[in-house]
């Protein structure tokens, strides 16, 4: 450490998506103002800022996909589009007075635990600072993943990822290849199909697609939701309750999902008349194993004469020719990768160095693991929003985020209660017990037994992303910080080179 004094804050929050902004609101409500939000971009919104592709919308109803503490009676549709969700997050930022806390263009490059000072040293693109507690709210859908396809670098045309849409590139009249058939791709395909000259869709695995019950929310409903807030709350409760009831089919009785498969197959049959195309589009794994997709426009778009479905992954690029793994060759002008994000191998983990001097990426080399999806042994005072095993297959991630924010606030209260300069480090045994319980519950779930390969599973085939239960079970598990699960670290008396000492936990 040099003689220069760095800026110090109590809490540094990384990211200004739903997780980061939600954390900021809760901190302010707790009376904590000594915090910053570090944002790598120049505006708020996280994944809802970055994903601007045509057709981008959320397939969780907006009245559930929003903060409980910031209801929006004016949601325009059941499933609102990206522009409205982004505008909502801008509105939350202003309403709760968060802007003065935000440092834009402040990408975090290095995050290092100082075991002597009991704080995090943070290096950002806008300079260094230190913080007692770091809240990492970088989100699992922030770093686009483009597969390593031989020859793609020498493709002479245009190449971009769905989350980095190039709006300056005019797709009209072009031969376009869409790679992937996930939630992003199935929204993009119908949105661009009419404009392009020809669209070739590279499908490695067919998704299950259900009809999308979308509609405009009427003026009367909005009026009622504004004037009688209980109607808005009731709507949210209903949307939440239905999804809670569905959970056991995913987690314990995947065979029950056969009924839903019939719905999806009927939906396809009604639209796709060509039996050969239907065969290519029919999944051979249990519905729910991969994320269930919702669309009324995807199948009709695929049935149009200017669309070809290649039922194989992209294997190689030779000049302007794309070669699929079944040998099909297609010449195109532009390639759009709808190939998802670095979820189980978050690049951010490389920049976080914990108490033992090793990075979070190294700690997680055999798979992500945390305590209650929120903290990680060896990384004191590091609170992760949407950490390991917190993802949902069928409901709103905002419910998980808010549960973790409760945990964060209780964590800060516990630190205050302990007094003095202290930090909490999860006990490895507590973390192990938590993960053993999760993996035991995972055994029967559709994500593990449904017969598919998905990004829910890591390189070792372990499900480190999904929460195998209801959102209320997760809320209960994160309501309070149990100090018995933590080692309490205290700063030693000021002697040179001394390290923080663990003390017996106060249960
Ligand atoms: P994704 O679900 O990870 O899908 C990636 C797609 O790329 C998969 O279909 C995958 O095939 C395919 N792929 C990968 N390499 C390929 C190759 N070489 N050739 C052909 N296909 C290849 O990514 P995403 O669609 O961006 O969605 C990510 C997550 O974002 C979603 O699960 C959801 O949580 C969220 N999201 C939500 C919405 C919404 O609310 N409507 C919209 C967009 C995104 P395989 O299936 O064979 O692996």
Coordinates of C-alpha atoms and ligand atoms in Angstrom, one line a residue:
X1 CA 0.0 0.0 0.0
X2 CA 1.3 3.4 -0.9
X3 CA 1.1 6.4 1.3
X4 CA -1.8 7.7 -0.8
X5 CA -5.3 7.4 0.7
X6 CA -7.7 5.7 -1.6
X7 CA -11.4 6.5 -1.6
X8 CA -13.2 4.2 0.8
X9 CA -16.9 3.2 0.8
X10 CA -18.8 1.0 3.0
X11 CA -20.4 -0.9 0.1
X12 CA -19.4 -1.1 -3.6
X13 CA -22.1 -2.5 -5.9
X14 CA -21.0 -3.8 -9.3
X15 CA -23.5 -3.5 -12.0
X16 CA -26.7 -1.4 -12.6
X17 CA -29.1 -4.0 -13.8
X18 CA -32.0 -5.2 -11.7
X19 CA -29.6 -6.6 -9.1
X20 CA -27.4 -3.6 -8.7
X21 CA -30.2 -1.0 -8.7
X22 CA -32.3 -3.1 -6.4
X23 CA -29.3 -3.3 -4.0
X24 CA -29.0 0.5 -4.1
X25 CA -32.6 1.0 -3.3
X26 CA -32.5 -1.4 -0.3
X27 CA -29.2 0.2 0.9
X28 CA -30.8 3.7 0.9
X29 CA -33.9 2.4 2.6
X30 CA -31.6 1.0 5.3
X31 CA -30.2 4.5 5.8
X32 CA -26.9 3.6 4.1
X33 CA -25.7 6.2 1.8
X34 CA -21.9 5.5 1.8
X35 CA -22.0 3.3 -1.3
X36 CA -21.2 3.4 -5.0
X37 CA -22.6 1.6 -8.0
X38 CA -19.8 0.7 -10.5
X39 CA -21.1 0.4 -14.0
X40 CA -18.9 -0.5 -17.0
X41 CA -21.3 1.1 -19.5
X42 CA -22.6 4.6 -19.7
X43 CA -26.2 3.9 -18.7
X44 CA -28.2 1.7 -16.4
X45 CA -30.2 -1.4 -17.3
X46 CA -27.8 -4.4 -17.5
X47 CA -29.0 -7.1 -19.8
X48 CA -32.0 -4.9 -20.6
X49 CA -29.7 -2.1 -21.8
X50 CA -27.5 -4.4 -23.8
X51 CA -30.1 -6.6 -25.6
X52 CA -31.7 -4.3 -28.2
X53 CA -32.3 -7.0 -30.8
X54 CA -35.5 -6.8 -32.9
X55 CA -38.3 -8.5 -31.0
X56 CA -36.6 -8.4 -27.6
X57 CA -39.1 -8.8 -24.8
X58 CA -39.4 -10.6 -21.5
X59 CA -41.3 -13.9 -21.3
X60 CA -42.2 -13.4 -17.6
X61 CA -45.3 -11.1 -17.1
X62 CA -44.2 -7.6 -16.3
X63 CA -46.3 -7.3 -13.2
X64 CA -44.2 -10.1 -11.7
X65 CA -41.0 -9.1 -13.5
X66 CA -40.6 -5.9 -11.6
X67 CA -39.6 -4.8 -8.1
X68 CA -42.2 -5.3 -5.3
X69 CA -41.1 -2.0 -4.0
X70 CA -41.5 -0.2 -7.3
X71 CA -44.8 -1.3 -8.9
X72 CA -45.6 0.0 -12.3
X73 CA -49.4 0.3 -12.9
X74 CA -48.7 1.4 -16.5
X75 CA -47.1 -1.8 -17.9
X76 CA -48.3 -1.8 -21.5
X77 CA -48.5 -5.5 -22.1
X78 CA -48.5 -8.8 -20.2
X79 CA -45.0 -9.4 -21.6
X80 CA -43.4 -6.0 -22.0
X81 CA -40.7 -5.3 -24.5
X82 CA -37.1 -4.4 -23.8
X83 CA -37.7 -0.6 -24.3
X84 CA -40.3 -0.5 -21.6
X85 CA -38.2 -2.6 -19.2
X86 CA -35.2 -0.4 -19.7
X87 CA -37.3 2.7 -19.2
X88 CA -38.7 1.2 -16.0
X89 CA -35.1 0.7 -14.7
X90 CA -34.2 4.3 -15.6
X91 CA -37.4 5.4 -13.8
X92 CA -36.4 3.4 -10.7
X93 CA -32.9 5.0 -10.8
X94 CA -34.4 8.5 -10.7
X95 CA -37.3 7.8 -8.4
X96 CA -35.1 6.4 -5.7
X97 CA -32.3 9.0 -6.1
X98 CA -29.7 6.5 -7.2
X99 CA -27.9 8.6 -9.9
X100 CA -25.5 10.4 -7.5
X101 CA -24.2 6.9 -6.4
X102 CA -23.4 5.7 -10.0
X103 CA -20.0 5.7 -11.6
X104 CA -20.5 5.1 -15.3
X105 CA -17.6 3.8 -17.5
X106 CA -16.1 2.3 -14.3
X107 CA -15.5 -1.3 -15.4
X108 CA -14.1 -3.3 -12.5
X109 CA -10.7 -4.8 -13.6
X110 CA -9.5 -6.2 -10.3
X111 CA -11.1 -7.0 -7.0
X112 CA -8.7 -8.1 -4.2
X113 CA -9.4 -8.9 -0.6
X114 CA -7.0 -7.3 1.8
X115 CA -6.8 -9.6 4.7
X116 CA -5.0 -7.1 6.9
X117 CA -7.3 -4.2 6.3
X118 CA -10.4 -6.4 6.1
X119 CA -11.6 -4.7 3.0
X120 CA -11.7 -5.1 -0.8
X121 CA -9.3 -3.3 -3.0
X122 CA -11.0 -2.4 -6.2
X123 CA -9.4 -1.3 -9.4
X124 CA -11.8 0.3 -11.9
X125 CA -11.4 2.0 -15.3
X126 CA -12.0 5.2 -13.4
X127 CA -9.5 4.6 -10.7
X128 CA -9.1 2.6 -7.5
X129 CA -11.1 2.5 -4.3
X130 CA -11.7 0.3 -1.3
X131 CA -14.9 -1.1 0.2
X132 CA -15.8 -3.0 3.3
X133 CA -18.4 -5.0 1.4
X134 CA -18.7 -5.8 -2.3
X135 CA -22.0 -6.7 -3.9
X136 CA -21.4 -8.3 -7.2
X137 CA -24.5 -7.9 -9.3
X138 CA -22.9 -8.5 -12.7
X139 CA -25.6 -10.9 -13.8
X140 CA -25.3 -14.3 -15.6
X141 CA -26.4 -12.8 -18.9
X142 CA -23.9 -10.1 -19.3
X143 CA -21.0 -11.5 -21.3
X144 CA -22.0 -12.8 -24.7
X145 CA -20.7 -16.2 -25.8
X146 CA -19.6 -16.8 -29.3
X147 CA -18.5 -20.4 -30.0
X148 CA -15.1 -21.0 -31.3
X149 CA -16.0 -21.8 -34.9
X150 CA -13.0 -22.3 -37.2
X151 CA -12.9 -19.7 -40.0
X152 CA -15.3 -17.3 -38.5
X153 CA -12.6 -14.6 -38.2
X154 CA -12.1 -14.6 -42.0
X155 CA -15.8 -14.4 -42.8
X156 CA -16.0 -11.5 -45.3
X157 CA -19.5 -10.3 -44.3
X158 CA -21.0 -9.0 -41.1
X159 CA -20.9 -10.9 -37.8
X160 CA -22.5 -10.0 -34.5
X161 CA -24.0 -11.4 -31.3
X162 CA -27.7 -11.0 -30.4
X163 CA -26.7 -9.0 -27.3
X164 CA -24.5 -6.6 -29.3
X165 CA -26.9 -5.9 -32.2
X166 CA -25.5 -3.7 -34.9
X167 CA -28.3 -1.3 -35.7
X168 CA -26.2 0.4 -38.4
X169 CA -26.2 -2.8 -40.4
X170 CA -29.2 -3.0 -42.7
X171 CA -30.4 -6.6 -43.0
X172 CA -32.8 -5.8 -45.8
X173 CA -32.2 -7.8 -48.9
X174 CA -29.4 -9.8 -47.2
X175 CA -28.8 -13.5 -46.9
X176 CA -28.6 -14.0 -43.1
X177 CA -27.7 -16.9 -40.9
X178 CA -29.1 -17.1 -37.4
X179 CA -27.0 -19.4 -35.1
X180 CA -28.9 -21.0 -32.2
X181 CA -32.5 -21.5 -31.2
X182 CA -32.6 -20.2 -27.6
X183 CA -34.9 -17.5 -26.1
X184 CA -33.1 -14.8 -28.0
X185 CA -33.1 -16.4 -31.4
X186 CA -36.7 -17.3 -31.4
X187 CA -37.6 -13.7 -30.9
X188 CA -35.2 -12.5 -33.5
X189 CA -36.3 -14.9 -36.3
X190 CA -39.9 -13.6 -36.7
X191 CA -38.7 -10.0 -36.2
X192 CA -36.3 -10.1 -39.1
X193 CA -37.8 -12.8 -41.4
X194 CA -39.8 -10.3 -43.5
X195 CA -36.9 -8.0 -44.1
X196 CA -34.1 -10.3 -45.1
X197 CA -33.8 -11.9 -48.5
X198 CA -33.1 -15.3 -47.0
X199 CA -32.8 -16.6 -43.5
X200 CA -31.0 -19.8 -42.6
X201 CA -31.5 -21.0 -39.0
X202 CA -28.8 -23.3 -37.6
X203 CA -30.5 -25.4 -35.0
X204 CA -28.4 -27.7 -32.9
X205 CA -31.3 -28.7 -30.5
X206 CA -34.9 -28.0 -31.2
X207 CA -36.5 -26.0 -28.3
X208 CA -39.9 -26.7 -26.8
X209 CA -42.2 -23.8 -27.7
X210 CA -45.5 -22.9 -26.1
X211 CA -48.0 -20.3 -27.2
X212 CA -47.4 -16.9 -25.7
X213 CA -50.5 -15.5 -23.9
X214 CA -49.5 -11.9 -24.6
X215 CA -52.0 -9.0 -24.9
X216 CA -52.2 -5.3 -24.3
X217 CA -53.1 -4.3 -20.8
X218 CA -56.3 -2.3 -21.2
X219 CA -56.7 1.3 -20.0
X220 CA -59.3 0.2 -17.5
X221 CA -56.8 -2.3 -15.9
X222 CA -54.2 0.4 -15.7
X223 CA -56.6 2.8 -14.2
X224 CA -57.7 0.2 -11.6
X225 CA -54.0 -0.7 -10.9
X226 CA -53.3 3.0 -10.3
X227 CA -56.4 3.9 -8.3
X228 CA -56.8 0.6 -6.4
X229 CA -53.3 -0.7 -5.6
X230 CA -54.8 -3.8 -4.2
X231 CA -55.7 -4.9 -7.7
X232 CA -52.1 -4.6 -8.8
X233 CA -51.0 -6.6 -5.8
X234 CA -53.6 -9.2 -6.5
X235 CA -52.5 -9.6 -10.1
X236 CA -48.9 -10.0 -9.0
X237 CA -49.9 -12.6 -6.3
X238 CA -51.8 -14.6 -8.9
X239 CA -48.9 -14.6 -11.4
X240 CA -46.6 -15.6 -8.6
X241 CA -48.9 -18.3 -7.1
X242 CA -49.5 -20.1 -10.5
X243 CA -45.8 -20.4 -11.0
X244 CA -45.2 -21.6 -7.4
X245 CA -47.7 -24.4 -8.1
X246 CA -45.8 -25.5 -11.2
X247 CA -42.5 -25.9 -9.5
X248 CA -43.0 -29.5 -8.2
X249 CA -43.5 -30.8 -11.7
X250 CA -40.0 -29.4 -12.6
X251 CA -38.3 -30.5 -9.4
X252 CA -40.0 -33.7 -8.3
X253 CA -42.4 -35.1 -10.9
X254 CA -41.0 -34.4 -14.4
X255 CA -43.3 -37.1 -15.8
X256 CA -46.3 -34.7 -15.2
X257 CA -44.7 -32.4 -17.8
X258 CA -45.8 -34.8 -20.5
X259 CA -49.2 -33.0 -20.5
X260 CA -47.4 -29.7 -21.4
X261 CA -45.5 -31.4 -24.2
X262 CA -48.8 -32.3 -25.8
X263 CA -49.8 -28.6 -25.7
X264 CA -46.6 -27.7 -27.3
X265 CA -46.8 -30.4 -30.0
X266 CA -50.4 -29.3 -30.8
X267 CA -49.2 -25.7 -31.1
X268 CA -46.6 -26.8 -33.6
X269 CA -48.9 -29.0 -35.6
X270 CA -51.4 -26.2 -36.1
X271 CA -48.9 -24.0 -37.7
X272 CA -46.2 -26.2 -39.3
X273 CA -47.9 -28.2 -42.1
X274 CA -44.7 -29.7 -43.6
X275 CA -44.1 -33.1 -41.9
X276 CA -40.3 -32.9 -42.7
X277 CA -40.0 -29.5 -41.0
X278 CA -42.1 -30.8 -38.0
X279 CA -39.8 -33.7 -37.6
X280 CA -36.8 -31.4 -37.4
X281 CA -38.6 -29.2 -34.9
X282 CA -39.7 -31.9 -32.6
X283 CA -37.6 -32.2 -29.4
X284 CA -36.5 -35.6 -28.1
X285 CA -36.1 -34.6 -24.5
X286 CA -38.5 -33.7 -21.7
X287 CA -40.0 -30.3 -21.8
X288 CA -38.5 -28.0 -19.2
X289 CA -35.1 -29.6 -19.4
X290 CA -34.0 -26.5 -21.3
X291 CA -35.8 -23.3 -20.8
X292 CA -39.4 -23.5 -22.3
X293 CA -39.8 -20.8 -24.9
X294 CA -43.0 -18.8 -25.6
X295 CA -43.9 -17.6 -29.1
X296 CA -46.8 -17.4 -31.4
X297 CA -44.7 -16.1 -34.3
X298 CA -41.7 -18.4 -34.4
X299 CA -43.2 -21.4 -36.1
X300 CA -45.1 -19.3 -38.7
X301 CA -41.9 -17.5 -39.6
X302 CA -40.1 -20.8 -40.1
X303 CA -42.8 -21.9 -42.5
X304 CA -42.1 -19.0 -44.8
X305 CA -40.5 -19.7 -48.2
X306 CA -37.5 -17.4 -47.5
X307 CA -36.5 -19.5 -44.4
X308 CA -34.5 -22.7 -44.2
X309 CA -33.9 -24.7 -41.1
X310 CA -30.6 -26.5 -40.9
X311 CA -31.1 -29.1 -38.2
X312 CA -27.4 -29.1 -37.2
X313 CA -25.0 -26.9 -35.5
X314 CA -22.6 -24.5 -37.2
X315 CA -19.2 -26.3 -37.5
X316 CA -17.0 -24.3 -39.8
X317 CA -16.9 -21.1 -41.9
X318 CA -15.1 -21.2 -45.3
X319 CA -15.1 -17.7 -46.8
X320 CA -18.7 -16.7 -47.0
X321 CA -19.9 -20.3 -46.7
X322 CA -21.2 -21.7 -43.5
X323 CA -20.7 -25.4 -43.0
X324 CA -23.0 -27.3 -40.6
X325 CA -22.0 -30.4 -38.7
X326 CA -24.2 -32.5 -41.1
X327 CA -22.2 -31.1 -44.1
X328 CA -24.9 -28.6 -45.3
X329 CA -23.3 -25.6 -46.9
X330 CA -24.9 -22.1 -47.0
X331 CA -23.6 -18.9 -48.4
X332 CA -24.6 -15.8 -46.5
X333 CA -23.9 -12.1 -46.1
X334 CA -24.3 -11.9 -42.4
X335 CA -24.1 -14.2 -39.4
X336 CA -26.0 -13.5 -36.1
X337 CA -24.9 -15.5 -33.1
X338 CA -27.8 -16.2 -30.7
X339 CA -25.5 -18.4 -28.8
X340 CA -26.1 -17.2 -25.3
X341 CA -23.8 -16.0 -22.5
X342 CA -20.9 -17.1 -20.3
X343 CA -23.1 -18.3 -17.4
X344 CA -21.2 -21.0 -15.7
X345 CA -17.8 -19.5 -16.6
X346 CA -18.3 -15.9 -15.8
X347 CA -15.3 -13.8 -17.0
X348 CA -15.8 -11.6 -13.8
X349 CA -14.7 -14.5 -11.6
X350 CA -11.1 -14.2 -13.0
X351 CA -10.8 -10.7 -11.6
X352 CA -11.9 -11.5 -8.0
X353 CA -9.1 -12.6 -5.7
X354 CA -10.1 -13.9 -2.3
X355 CA -8.5 -14.3 1.2
X356 CA -6.3 -17.2 0.1
X357 CA -4.9 -15.3 -2.8
X358 CA -6.7 -17.3 -5.4
X359 CA -9.2 -16.1 -7.9
X360 CA -12.9 -17.0 -7.8
X361 CA -12.4 -18.6 -11.3
X362 CA -9.7 -20.9 -9.8
X363 CA -11.9 -21.6 -6.8
X364 CA -14.7 -22.5 -9.1
X365 CA -12.6 -24.5 -11.6
X366 CA -14.6 -27.7 -10.7
X367 CA -17.9 -25.8 -10.7
X368 CA -19.6 -22.8 -9.0
X369 CA -20.5 -23.1 -5.4
X370 CA -21.7 -20.7 -2.7
X371 CA -23.5 -20.5 0.5
X372 CA -27.3 -19.8 0.0
X373 CA -26.4 -18.8 -3.5
X374 CA -25.1 -15.5 -2.2
X375 CA -21.7 -15.7 -0.4
X376 CA -18.5 -17.8 -1.1
X377 CA -16.1 -19.4 1.4
X378 CA -12.7 -17.7 1.2
X379 CA -14.3 -14.5 -0.2
X380 CA -15.2 -12.5 2.9
X381 CA -17.8 -9.7 2.6
X382 CA -18.5 -10.6 -1.0
X383 CA -22.2 -10.8 -1.7
X384 CA -23.3 -12.1 -5.0
X385 CA -26.7 -11.3 -6.5
X386 CA -27.8 -14.3 -8.7
X387 CA -25.0 -16.5 -7.5
X388 CA -24.7 -20.3 -7.8
X389 CA -28.0 -22.2 -8.0
X390 CA -30.3 -19.2 -7.9
X391 CA -31.7 -19.3 -11.4
X392 CA -35.3 -20.1 -12.1
X393 CA -36.8 -22.3 -14.8
X394 CA -40.4 -20.9 -14.7
X395 CA -40.7 -17.7 -12.6
X396 CA -39.4 -14.2 -12.1
X397 CA -35.7 -13.7 -11.3
X398 CA -36.7 -10.5 -9.5
X399 CA -38.2 -12.6 -6.7
X400 CA -34.8 -14.3 -6.2
X401 CA -33.0 -10.9 -6.4
X402 CA -35.2 -9.4 -3.8
X403 CA -34.7 -12.4 -1.5
X404 CA -30.9 -12.0 -1.8
X405 CA -31.3 -8.3 -1.1
X406 CA -33.0 -9.2 2.2
X407 CA -30.0 -11.4 2.9
X408 CA -27.6 -8.5 2.0
X409 CA -29.4 -6.1 4.4
X410 CA -29.4 -8.6 7.2
X411 CA -25.7 -9.3 6.5
X412 CA -24.9 -5.6 7.0
X413 CA -27.0 -5.5 10.1
X414 CA -25.1 -8.4 11.5
X415 CA -21.8 -6.7 10.7
X416 CA -23.0 -3.7 12.6
X417 CA -24.2 -5.8 15.5
X418 CA -20.8 -7.4 15.8
X419 CA -19.2 -4.0 16.2
X420 CA -15.7 -2.8 15.1
X421 CA -14.0 -3.7 11.9
X422 CA -15.3 -7.1 11.1
X423 CA -15.9 -9.3 8.1
X424 CA -17.8 -12.6 7.6
X425 CA -16.4 -15.5 5.7
X426 CA -18.7 -18.5 5.0
X427 CA -17.5 -21.7 6.8
X428 CA -16.5 -24.3 4.2
X429 CA -18.5 -26.9 6.1
X430 CA -21.7 -24.8 6.0
X431 CA -21.2 -24.2 2.3
X432 CA -20.6 -27.9 1.6
X433 CA -23.7 -28.8 3.6
X434 CA -25.8 -26.3 1.6
X435 CA -24.5 -27.6 -1.7
X436 CA -25.0 -31.2 -0.8
X437 CA -28.6 -30.5 0.0
X438 CA -29.0 -28.7 -3.4
X439 CA -27.4 -31.5 -5.4
X440 CA -29.5 -34.1 -3.6
X441 CA -32.7 -32.2 -4.5
X442 CA -31.3 -31.8 -8.0
X443 CA -31.3 -35.5 -8.7
X444 CA -35.0 -35.8 -9.5
X445 CA -35.4 -32.5 -11.4
X446 CA -36.2 -32.2 -15.1
X447 CA -33.0 -30.2 -15.6
X448 CA -30.9 -33.2 -14.5
X449 CA -33.1 -36.1 -15.7
X450 CA -34.8 -34.6 -18.8
X451 CA -32.2 -35.9 -21.3
X452 CA -30.8 -32.6 -22.7
X453 CA -27.6 -30.6 -22.7
X454 CA -28.2 -27.1 -21.4
X455 CA -26.3 -24.2 -20.0
X456 CA -27.8 -25.0 -16.6
X457 CA -25.1 -27.7 -16.4
X458 CA -21.5 -26.8 -16.2
X459 CA -18.5 -28.5 -18.0
X460 CA -18.7 -31.4 -15.5
X461 CA -22.4 -31.9 -16.0
X462 CA -23.3 -30.5 -12.6
X463 CA -26.3 -28.2 -12.3
X464 CA -24.8 -25.1 -10.6
X465 CA -27.3 -22.6 -12.0
X466 CA -30.9 -23.5 -11.1
X467 CA -32.6 -23.3 -7.7
X468 CA -34.4 -26.6 -7.2
X469 CA -37.4 -25.3 -5.3
X470 CA -40.1 -22.6 -5.0
X471 CA -39.2 -19.0 -4.8
X472 CA -40.8 -19.0 -1.3
X473 CA -38.4 -21.7 -0.2
X474 CA -35.5 -19.5 -1.4
X475 CA -37.0 -16.5 0.4
X476 CA -37.1 -18.5 3.6
X477 CA -33.5 -19.7 3.1
X478 CA -32.2 -16.1 2.7
X479 CA -34.4 -14.3 5.2
X480 CA -31.7 -14.1 7.9
X481 CA -27.9 -14.5 8.0
X482 CA -27.1 -17.4 10.4
X483 CA -23.8 -16.4 12.0
X484 CA -23.2 -20.0 12.9
X485 CA -22.5 -20.5 9.1
X486 CA -19.8 -17.8 9.1
X487 CA -16.4 -17.2 10.5
X488 CA -16.2 -13.7 12.0
X489 CA -12.9 -12.0 11.0
X490 CA -11.7 -9.2 13.1
X491 CA -8.9 -6.8 12.3
X492 CA -5.9 -7.4 14.5
X493 CA -4.5 -4.8 16.8
X494 CA -2.4 -2.5 14.6
X495 CA 0.9 -4.5 14.4
X496 CA 2.8 -4.5 11.1
X497 CA 2.0 -7.5 8.9
X498 CA -0.6 -8.9 11.2
X499 CA -3.5 -10.8 9.6
X500 CA -7.2 -10.7 10.5
X501 CA -8.0 -13.3 13.1
X502 CA -11.1 -15.5 13.0
X503 CA -13.2 -15.6 16.2
X504 CA -15.7 -18.1 17.3
X505 CA -19.0 -17.5 15.8
X506 CA -21.8 -16.1 17.9
X507 CA -24.7 -18.3 17.0
Ligands
LIG1 P1 -29.1 -19.8 -25.0 O1 -30.4 -20.1 -24.3 O2 -27.9 -20.1 -24.3 O3 -29.2 -20.4 -26.4 C1 -28.0 -20.5 -27.2 C2 -28.4 -21.3 -28.4 O4 -27.2 -21.3 -29.3 C3 -28.8 -22.7 -28.2 O5 -29.9 -23.0 -29.0 C4 -27.6 -23.5 -28.6 O6 -27.9 -24.8 -29.0 C5 -27.1 -22.7 -29.7 N1 -25.8 -22.9 -30.2 C6 -24.6 -22.8 -29.5 N2 -23.6 -23.1 -30.3 C7 -24.1 -23.4 -31.5 C8 -23.6 -23.8 -32.8 N3 -22.3 -24.0 -33.0 N4 -24.4 -24.1 -33.8 C9 -25.8 -23.9 -33.7 N5 -26.3 -23.5 -32.5 C10 -25.5 -23.3 -31.5 O7 -29.0 -18.2 -25.3 P2 -30.1 -17.1 -25.4 O8 -31.1 -17.5 -26.4 O9 -29.4 -15.8 -25.6 O10 -30.8 -17.1 -24.0 C11 -30.1 -17.0 -22.8 C12 -31.0 -16.7 -21.7 O11 -31.3 -15.4 -21.7 C13 -32.3 -17.5 -21.7 O12 -32.3 -18.8 -21.2 C14 -33.1 -16.6 -20.8 O13 -32.8 -16.8 -19.5 C15 -32.6 -15.2 -21.2 N6 -33.5 -14.7 -22.2 C16 -34.8 -14.5 -22.0 C17 -35.6 -13.9 -22.9 C18 -37.0 -13.7 -22.6 O14 -37.4 -13.5 -21.5 N7 -37.8 -13.9 -23.6 C19 -35.1 -13.6 -24.2 C20 -33.8 -13.8 -24.4 C21 -33.0 -14.3 -23.5 P3 -28.1 -26.0 -28.0 O15 -29.5 -25.9 -27.5 O16 -27.8 -27.2 -28.7 O17 -27.1 -25.8 -26.9

